PDB file of C-alpha atoms in Angstrom:
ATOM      1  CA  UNK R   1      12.368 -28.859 -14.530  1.00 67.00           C
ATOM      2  CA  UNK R   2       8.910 -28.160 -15.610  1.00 75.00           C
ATOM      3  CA  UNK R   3       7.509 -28.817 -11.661  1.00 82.00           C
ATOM      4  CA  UNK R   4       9.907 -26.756 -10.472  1.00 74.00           C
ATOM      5  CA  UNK R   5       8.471 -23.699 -12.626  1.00 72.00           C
ATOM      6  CA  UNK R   6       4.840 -24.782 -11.817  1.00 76.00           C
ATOM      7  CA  UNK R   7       6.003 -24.581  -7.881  1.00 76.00           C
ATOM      8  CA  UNK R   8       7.957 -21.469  -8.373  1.00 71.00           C
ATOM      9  CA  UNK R   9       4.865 -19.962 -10.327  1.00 72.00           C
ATOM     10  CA  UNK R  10       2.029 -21.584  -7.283  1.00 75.00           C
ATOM     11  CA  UNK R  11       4.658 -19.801  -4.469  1.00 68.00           C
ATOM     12  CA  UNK R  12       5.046 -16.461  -6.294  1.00 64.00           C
ATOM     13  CA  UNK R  13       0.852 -16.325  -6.167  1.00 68.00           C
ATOM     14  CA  UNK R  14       0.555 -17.070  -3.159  1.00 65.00           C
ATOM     15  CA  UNK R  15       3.008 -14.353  -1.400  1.00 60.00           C
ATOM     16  CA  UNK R  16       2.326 -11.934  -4.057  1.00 57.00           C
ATOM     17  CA  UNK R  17      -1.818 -12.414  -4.915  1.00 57.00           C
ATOM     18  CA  UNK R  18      -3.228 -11.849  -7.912  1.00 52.00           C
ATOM     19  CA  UNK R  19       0.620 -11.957  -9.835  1.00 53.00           C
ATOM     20  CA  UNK R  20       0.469 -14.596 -12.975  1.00 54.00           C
ATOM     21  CA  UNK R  21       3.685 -15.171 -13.934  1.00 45.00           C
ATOM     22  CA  UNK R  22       4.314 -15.811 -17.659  1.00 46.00           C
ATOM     23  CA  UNK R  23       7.640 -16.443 -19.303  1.00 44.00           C
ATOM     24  CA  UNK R  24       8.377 -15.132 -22.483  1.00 44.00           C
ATOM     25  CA  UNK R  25       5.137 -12.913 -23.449  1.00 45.00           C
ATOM     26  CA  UNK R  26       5.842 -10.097 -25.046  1.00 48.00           C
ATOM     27  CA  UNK R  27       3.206  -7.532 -24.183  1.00 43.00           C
ATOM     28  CA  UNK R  28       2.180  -5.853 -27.808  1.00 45.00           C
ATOM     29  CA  UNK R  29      -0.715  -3.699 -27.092  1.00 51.00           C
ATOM     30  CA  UNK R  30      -1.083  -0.463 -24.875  1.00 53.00           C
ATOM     31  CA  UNK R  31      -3.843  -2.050 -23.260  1.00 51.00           C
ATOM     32  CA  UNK R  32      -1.503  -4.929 -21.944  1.00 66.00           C
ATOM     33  CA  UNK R  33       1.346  -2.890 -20.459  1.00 73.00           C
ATOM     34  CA  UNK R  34       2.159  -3.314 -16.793  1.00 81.00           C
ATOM     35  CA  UNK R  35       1.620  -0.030 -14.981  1.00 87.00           C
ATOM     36  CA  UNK R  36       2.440  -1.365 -11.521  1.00 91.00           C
ATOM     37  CA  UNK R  37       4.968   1.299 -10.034  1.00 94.00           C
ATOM     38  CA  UNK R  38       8.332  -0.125  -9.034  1.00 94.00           C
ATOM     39  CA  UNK R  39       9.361   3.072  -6.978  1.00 96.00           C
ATOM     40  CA  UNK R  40       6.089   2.305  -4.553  1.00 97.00           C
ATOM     41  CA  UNK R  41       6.821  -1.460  -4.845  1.00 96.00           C
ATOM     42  CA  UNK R  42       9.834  -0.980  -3.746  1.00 96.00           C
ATOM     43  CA  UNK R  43       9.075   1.566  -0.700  1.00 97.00           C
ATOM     44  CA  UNK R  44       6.249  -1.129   0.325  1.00 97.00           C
ATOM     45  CA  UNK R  45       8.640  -4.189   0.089  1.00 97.00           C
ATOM     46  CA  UNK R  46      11.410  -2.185   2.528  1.00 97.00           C
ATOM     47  CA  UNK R  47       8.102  -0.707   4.894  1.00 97.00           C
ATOM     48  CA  UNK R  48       7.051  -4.285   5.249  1.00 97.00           C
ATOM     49  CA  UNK R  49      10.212  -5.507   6.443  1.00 97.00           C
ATOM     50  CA  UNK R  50      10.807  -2.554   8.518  1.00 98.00           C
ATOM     51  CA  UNK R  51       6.837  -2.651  10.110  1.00 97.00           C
ATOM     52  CA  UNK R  52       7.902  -5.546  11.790  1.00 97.00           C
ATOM     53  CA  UNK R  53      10.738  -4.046  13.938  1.00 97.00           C
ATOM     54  CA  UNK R  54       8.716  -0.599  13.981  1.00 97.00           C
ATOM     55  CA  UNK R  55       5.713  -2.294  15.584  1.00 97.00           C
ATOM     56  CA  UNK R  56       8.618  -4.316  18.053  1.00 97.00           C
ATOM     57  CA  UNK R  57      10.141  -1.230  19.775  1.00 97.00           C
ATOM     58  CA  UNK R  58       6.816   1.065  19.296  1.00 96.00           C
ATOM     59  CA  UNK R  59       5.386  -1.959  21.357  1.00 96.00           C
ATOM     60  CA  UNK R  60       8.630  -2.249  24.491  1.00 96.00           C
ATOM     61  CA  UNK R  61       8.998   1.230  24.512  1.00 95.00           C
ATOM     62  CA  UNK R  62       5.414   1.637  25.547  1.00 95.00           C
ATOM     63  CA  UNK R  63       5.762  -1.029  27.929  1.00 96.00           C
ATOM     64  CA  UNK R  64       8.613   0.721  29.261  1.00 96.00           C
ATOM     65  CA  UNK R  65       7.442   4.060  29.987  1.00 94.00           C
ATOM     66  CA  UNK R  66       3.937   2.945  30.740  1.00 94.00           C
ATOM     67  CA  UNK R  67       4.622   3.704  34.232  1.00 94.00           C
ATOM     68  CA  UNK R  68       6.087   6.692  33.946  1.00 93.00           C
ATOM     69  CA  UNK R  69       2.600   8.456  31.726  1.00 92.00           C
ATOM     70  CA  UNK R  70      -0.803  10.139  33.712  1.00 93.00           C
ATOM     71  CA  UNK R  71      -3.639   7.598  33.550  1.00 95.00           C
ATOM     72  CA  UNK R  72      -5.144   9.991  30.426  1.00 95.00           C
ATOM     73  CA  UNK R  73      -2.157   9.413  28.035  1.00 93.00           C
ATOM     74  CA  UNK R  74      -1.350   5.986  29.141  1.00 94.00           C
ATOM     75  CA  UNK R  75      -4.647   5.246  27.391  1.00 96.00           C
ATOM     76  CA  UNK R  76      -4.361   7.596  24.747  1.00 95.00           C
ATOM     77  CA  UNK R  77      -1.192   6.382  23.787  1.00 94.00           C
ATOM     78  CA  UNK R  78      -2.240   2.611  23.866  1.00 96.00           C
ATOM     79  CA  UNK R  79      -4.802   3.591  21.457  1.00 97.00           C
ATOM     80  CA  UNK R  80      -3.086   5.194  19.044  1.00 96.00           C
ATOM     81  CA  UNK R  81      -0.445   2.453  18.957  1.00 96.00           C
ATOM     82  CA  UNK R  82      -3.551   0.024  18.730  1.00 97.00           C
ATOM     83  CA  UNK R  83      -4.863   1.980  15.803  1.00 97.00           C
ATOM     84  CA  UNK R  84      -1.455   2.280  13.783  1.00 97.00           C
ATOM     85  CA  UNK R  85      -0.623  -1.515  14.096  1.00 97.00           C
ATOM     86  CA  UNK R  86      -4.363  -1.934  12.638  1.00 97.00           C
ATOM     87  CA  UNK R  87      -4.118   1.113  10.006  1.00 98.00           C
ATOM     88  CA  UNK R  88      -0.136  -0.431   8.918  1.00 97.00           C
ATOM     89  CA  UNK R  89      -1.173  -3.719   8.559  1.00 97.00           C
ATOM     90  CA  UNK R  90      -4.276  -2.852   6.387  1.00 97.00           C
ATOM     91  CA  UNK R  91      -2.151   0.055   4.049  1.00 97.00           C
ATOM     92  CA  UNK R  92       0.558  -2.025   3.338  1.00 97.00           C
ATOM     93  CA  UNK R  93      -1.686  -5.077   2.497  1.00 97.00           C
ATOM     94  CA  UNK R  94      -3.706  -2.839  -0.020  1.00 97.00           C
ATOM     95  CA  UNK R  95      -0.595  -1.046  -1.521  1.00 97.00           C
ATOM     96  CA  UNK R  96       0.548  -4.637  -2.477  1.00 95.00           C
ATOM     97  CA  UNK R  97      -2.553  -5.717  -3.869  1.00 95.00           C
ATOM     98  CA  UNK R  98      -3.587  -2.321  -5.536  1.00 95.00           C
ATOM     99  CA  UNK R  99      -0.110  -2.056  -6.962  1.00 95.00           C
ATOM    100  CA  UNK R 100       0.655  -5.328  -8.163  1.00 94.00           C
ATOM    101  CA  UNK R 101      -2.762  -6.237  -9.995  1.00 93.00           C
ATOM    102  CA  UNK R 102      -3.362  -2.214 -10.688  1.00 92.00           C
ATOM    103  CA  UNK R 103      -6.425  -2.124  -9.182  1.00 93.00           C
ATOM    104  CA  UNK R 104      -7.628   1.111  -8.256  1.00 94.00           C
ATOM    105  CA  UNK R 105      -9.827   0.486  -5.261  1.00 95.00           C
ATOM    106  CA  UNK R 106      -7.141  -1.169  -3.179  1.00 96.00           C
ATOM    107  CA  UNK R 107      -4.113   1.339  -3.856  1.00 96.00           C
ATOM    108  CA  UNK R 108      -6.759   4.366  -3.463  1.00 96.00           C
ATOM    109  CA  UNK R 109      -7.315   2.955   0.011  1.00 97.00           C
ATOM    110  CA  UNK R 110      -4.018   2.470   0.580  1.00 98.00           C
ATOM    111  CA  UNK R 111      -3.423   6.514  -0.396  1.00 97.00           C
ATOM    112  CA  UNK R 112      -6.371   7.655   1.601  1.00 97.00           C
ATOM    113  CA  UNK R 113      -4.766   5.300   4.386  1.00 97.00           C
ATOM    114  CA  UNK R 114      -1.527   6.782   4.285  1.00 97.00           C
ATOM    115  CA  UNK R 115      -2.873  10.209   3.917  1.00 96.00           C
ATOM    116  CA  UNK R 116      -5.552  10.880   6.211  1.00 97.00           C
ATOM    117  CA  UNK R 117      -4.723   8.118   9.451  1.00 97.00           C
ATOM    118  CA  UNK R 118      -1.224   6.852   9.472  1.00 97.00           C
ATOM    119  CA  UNK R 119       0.734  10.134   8.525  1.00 97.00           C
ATOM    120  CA  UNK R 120      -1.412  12.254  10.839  1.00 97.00           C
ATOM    121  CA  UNK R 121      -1.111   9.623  13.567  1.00 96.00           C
ATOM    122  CA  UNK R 122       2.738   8.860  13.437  1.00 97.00           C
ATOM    123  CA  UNK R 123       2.767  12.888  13.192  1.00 95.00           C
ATOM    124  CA  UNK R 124       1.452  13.092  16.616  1.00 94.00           C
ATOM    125  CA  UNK R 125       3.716  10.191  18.072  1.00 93.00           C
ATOM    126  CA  UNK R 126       6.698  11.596  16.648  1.00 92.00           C
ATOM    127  CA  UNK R 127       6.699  15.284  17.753  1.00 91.00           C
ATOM    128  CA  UNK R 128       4.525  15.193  20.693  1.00 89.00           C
ATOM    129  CA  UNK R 129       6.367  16.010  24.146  1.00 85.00           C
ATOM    130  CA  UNK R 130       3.636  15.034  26.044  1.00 86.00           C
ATOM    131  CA  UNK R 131       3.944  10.916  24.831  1.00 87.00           C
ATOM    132  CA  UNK R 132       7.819  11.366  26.685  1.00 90.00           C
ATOM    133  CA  UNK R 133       9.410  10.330  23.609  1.00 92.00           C
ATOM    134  CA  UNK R 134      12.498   7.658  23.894  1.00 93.00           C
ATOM    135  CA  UNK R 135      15.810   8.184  21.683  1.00 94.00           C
ATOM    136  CA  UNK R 136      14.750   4.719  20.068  1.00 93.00           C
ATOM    137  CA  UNK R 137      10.856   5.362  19.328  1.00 94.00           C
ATOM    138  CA  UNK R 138      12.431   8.762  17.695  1.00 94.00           C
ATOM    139  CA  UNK R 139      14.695   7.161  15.460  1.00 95.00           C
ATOM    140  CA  UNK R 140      12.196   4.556  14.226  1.00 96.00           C
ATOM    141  CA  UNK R 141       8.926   7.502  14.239  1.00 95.00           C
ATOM    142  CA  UNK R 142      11.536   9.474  11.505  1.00 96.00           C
ATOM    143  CA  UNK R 143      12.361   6.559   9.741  1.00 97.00           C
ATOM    144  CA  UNK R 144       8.967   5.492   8.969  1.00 97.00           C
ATOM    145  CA  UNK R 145       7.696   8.913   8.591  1.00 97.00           C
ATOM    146  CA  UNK R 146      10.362   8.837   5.753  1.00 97.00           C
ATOM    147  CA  UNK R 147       8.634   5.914   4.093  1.00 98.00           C
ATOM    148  CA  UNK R 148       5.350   7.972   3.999  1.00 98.00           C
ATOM    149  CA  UNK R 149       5.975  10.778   2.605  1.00 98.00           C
ATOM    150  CA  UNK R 150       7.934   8.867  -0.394  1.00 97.00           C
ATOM    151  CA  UNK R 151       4.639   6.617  -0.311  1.00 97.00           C
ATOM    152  CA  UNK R 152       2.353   9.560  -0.394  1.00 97.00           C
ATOM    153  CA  UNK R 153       4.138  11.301  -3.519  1.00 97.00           C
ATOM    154  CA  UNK R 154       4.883   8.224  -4.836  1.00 97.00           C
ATOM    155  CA  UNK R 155       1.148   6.607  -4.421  1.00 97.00           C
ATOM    156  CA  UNK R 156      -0.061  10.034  -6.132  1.00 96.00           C
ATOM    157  CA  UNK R 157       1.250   9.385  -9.382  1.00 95.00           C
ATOM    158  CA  UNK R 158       0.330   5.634  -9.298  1.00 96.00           C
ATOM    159  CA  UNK R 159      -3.011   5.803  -8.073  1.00 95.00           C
ATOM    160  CA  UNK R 160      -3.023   8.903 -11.287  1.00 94.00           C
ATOM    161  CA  UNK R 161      -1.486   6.762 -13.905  1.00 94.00           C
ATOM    162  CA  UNK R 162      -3.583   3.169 -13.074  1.00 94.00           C
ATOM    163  CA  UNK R 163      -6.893   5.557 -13.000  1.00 93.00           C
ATOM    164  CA  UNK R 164      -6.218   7.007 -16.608  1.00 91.00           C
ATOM    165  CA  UNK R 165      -5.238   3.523 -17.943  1.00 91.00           C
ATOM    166  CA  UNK R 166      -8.003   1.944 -16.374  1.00 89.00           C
ATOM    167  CA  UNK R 167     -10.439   4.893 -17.825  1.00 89.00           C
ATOM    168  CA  UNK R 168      -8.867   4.547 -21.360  1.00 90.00           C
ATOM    169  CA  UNK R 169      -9.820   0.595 -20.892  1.00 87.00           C
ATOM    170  CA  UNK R 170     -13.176   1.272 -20.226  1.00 89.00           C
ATOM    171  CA  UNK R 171     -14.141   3.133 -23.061  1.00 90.00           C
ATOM    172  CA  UNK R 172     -12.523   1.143 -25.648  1.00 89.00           C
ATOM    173  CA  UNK R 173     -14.453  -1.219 -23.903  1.00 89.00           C
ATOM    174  CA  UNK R 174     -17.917   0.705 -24.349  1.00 90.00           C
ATOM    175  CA  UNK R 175     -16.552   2.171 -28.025  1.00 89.00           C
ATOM    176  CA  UNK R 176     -16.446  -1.578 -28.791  1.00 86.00           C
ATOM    177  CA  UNK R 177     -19.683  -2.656 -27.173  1.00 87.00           C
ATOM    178  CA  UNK R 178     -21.282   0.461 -29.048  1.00 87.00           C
ATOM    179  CA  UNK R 179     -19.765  -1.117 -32.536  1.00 83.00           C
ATOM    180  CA  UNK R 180     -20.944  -4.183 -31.700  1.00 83.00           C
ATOM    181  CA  UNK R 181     -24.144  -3.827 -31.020  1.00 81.00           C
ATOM    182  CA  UNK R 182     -24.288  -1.079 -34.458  1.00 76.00           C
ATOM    183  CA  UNK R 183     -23.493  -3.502 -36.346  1.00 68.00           C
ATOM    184  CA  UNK R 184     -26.060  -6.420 -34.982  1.00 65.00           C
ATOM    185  CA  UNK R 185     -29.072  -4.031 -35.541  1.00 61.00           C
ATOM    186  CA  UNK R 186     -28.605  -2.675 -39.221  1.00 59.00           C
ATOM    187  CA  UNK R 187     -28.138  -6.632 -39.844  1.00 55.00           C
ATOM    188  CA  UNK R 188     -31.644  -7.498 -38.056  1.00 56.00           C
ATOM    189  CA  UNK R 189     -33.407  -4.592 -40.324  1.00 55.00           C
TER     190      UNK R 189
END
């Protein structure tokens, strides 16, 4: 039984990196509490599965209507889907990582991702006339545009609430150091 817990535990770190899993720890000080956000873990967990069959049709419709688009938007269109694939596959990895070992670099990124490239990006796919938009790119451009706004509100208050925890950390951190080091000098004198 006990290998089958230690290969459970070595699987769950390696889909999910930087998780330790520990049964039956009771976490007893503010400084220990888990501050990973479910709501964004779960939007991530249903974008990831849905990125798959987003990036799918994004990819056959464009092979579909490549014919049909001016030599200009034929290439600005394949670079923009080029650049979303890249920018998806980059966000969702941080938003995992950031989120499940609350680190602030990595989910920042992933806000700033979401924010300022993909949302802007998947703005222009999904409302633009001039891309000649197919029923099927439209349903899966509202659909994902669905999981970034939740992600952007969502990632707002997580990237808030890991910061301040992360802050408060520090300077117990520094209040101890400062103690510590107090205390060492009045002893040497």
């Amino acid at each position: 039984m006990d290998t089958v817990k230690f290969a459970a535990r070595k699987v769950s770190e390696v889909v999910f990196p930087g998780i330790k899993v520990s049964y039956g720890y009771k976490f007893s000080r503010k400084s220990e509490e888990v501050l990973s956000s479910l709501p964004l873990q779960m939007c991530l967990y249903f974008n990831v599965n849905y990125s798959v069959l987003w990036i799918l049709i994004r990819i056959g419709c464009l092979i579909y209507k490549f014919q049909n688009l001016s030599q200009m938007y034929q290439i600005l269109l394949t670079t923009i889907i080029f650049v979303m694939i890249i920018v998806e596959l980059s966000r969702l990895y941080l938003g995992y990582i950031g989120n499940l070992t609350e680190r602030v670099p990595e989910l920042a990124g992933f806000w700033l991702l979401t924010l300022f490239l993909q949302f802007p990006l998947q703005c222009l796919c999904t409302f633009s006339t001039d891309f000649l938009i197919l029923p099927w790119e439209r349903l899966t451009d509202t659909i994902t545009m669905i999981f970034l706004i939740f992600e952007i509100f969502i990632g707002y208050f997580a990237v808030k609430t890991i910061t301040n925890h992360q802050a408060l950390k520090f300077k117990l951190q520094m209040m101890k150091y400062n103690a510590t080091n107090t205390n060492t000098e009045t002893s040497f004198e």
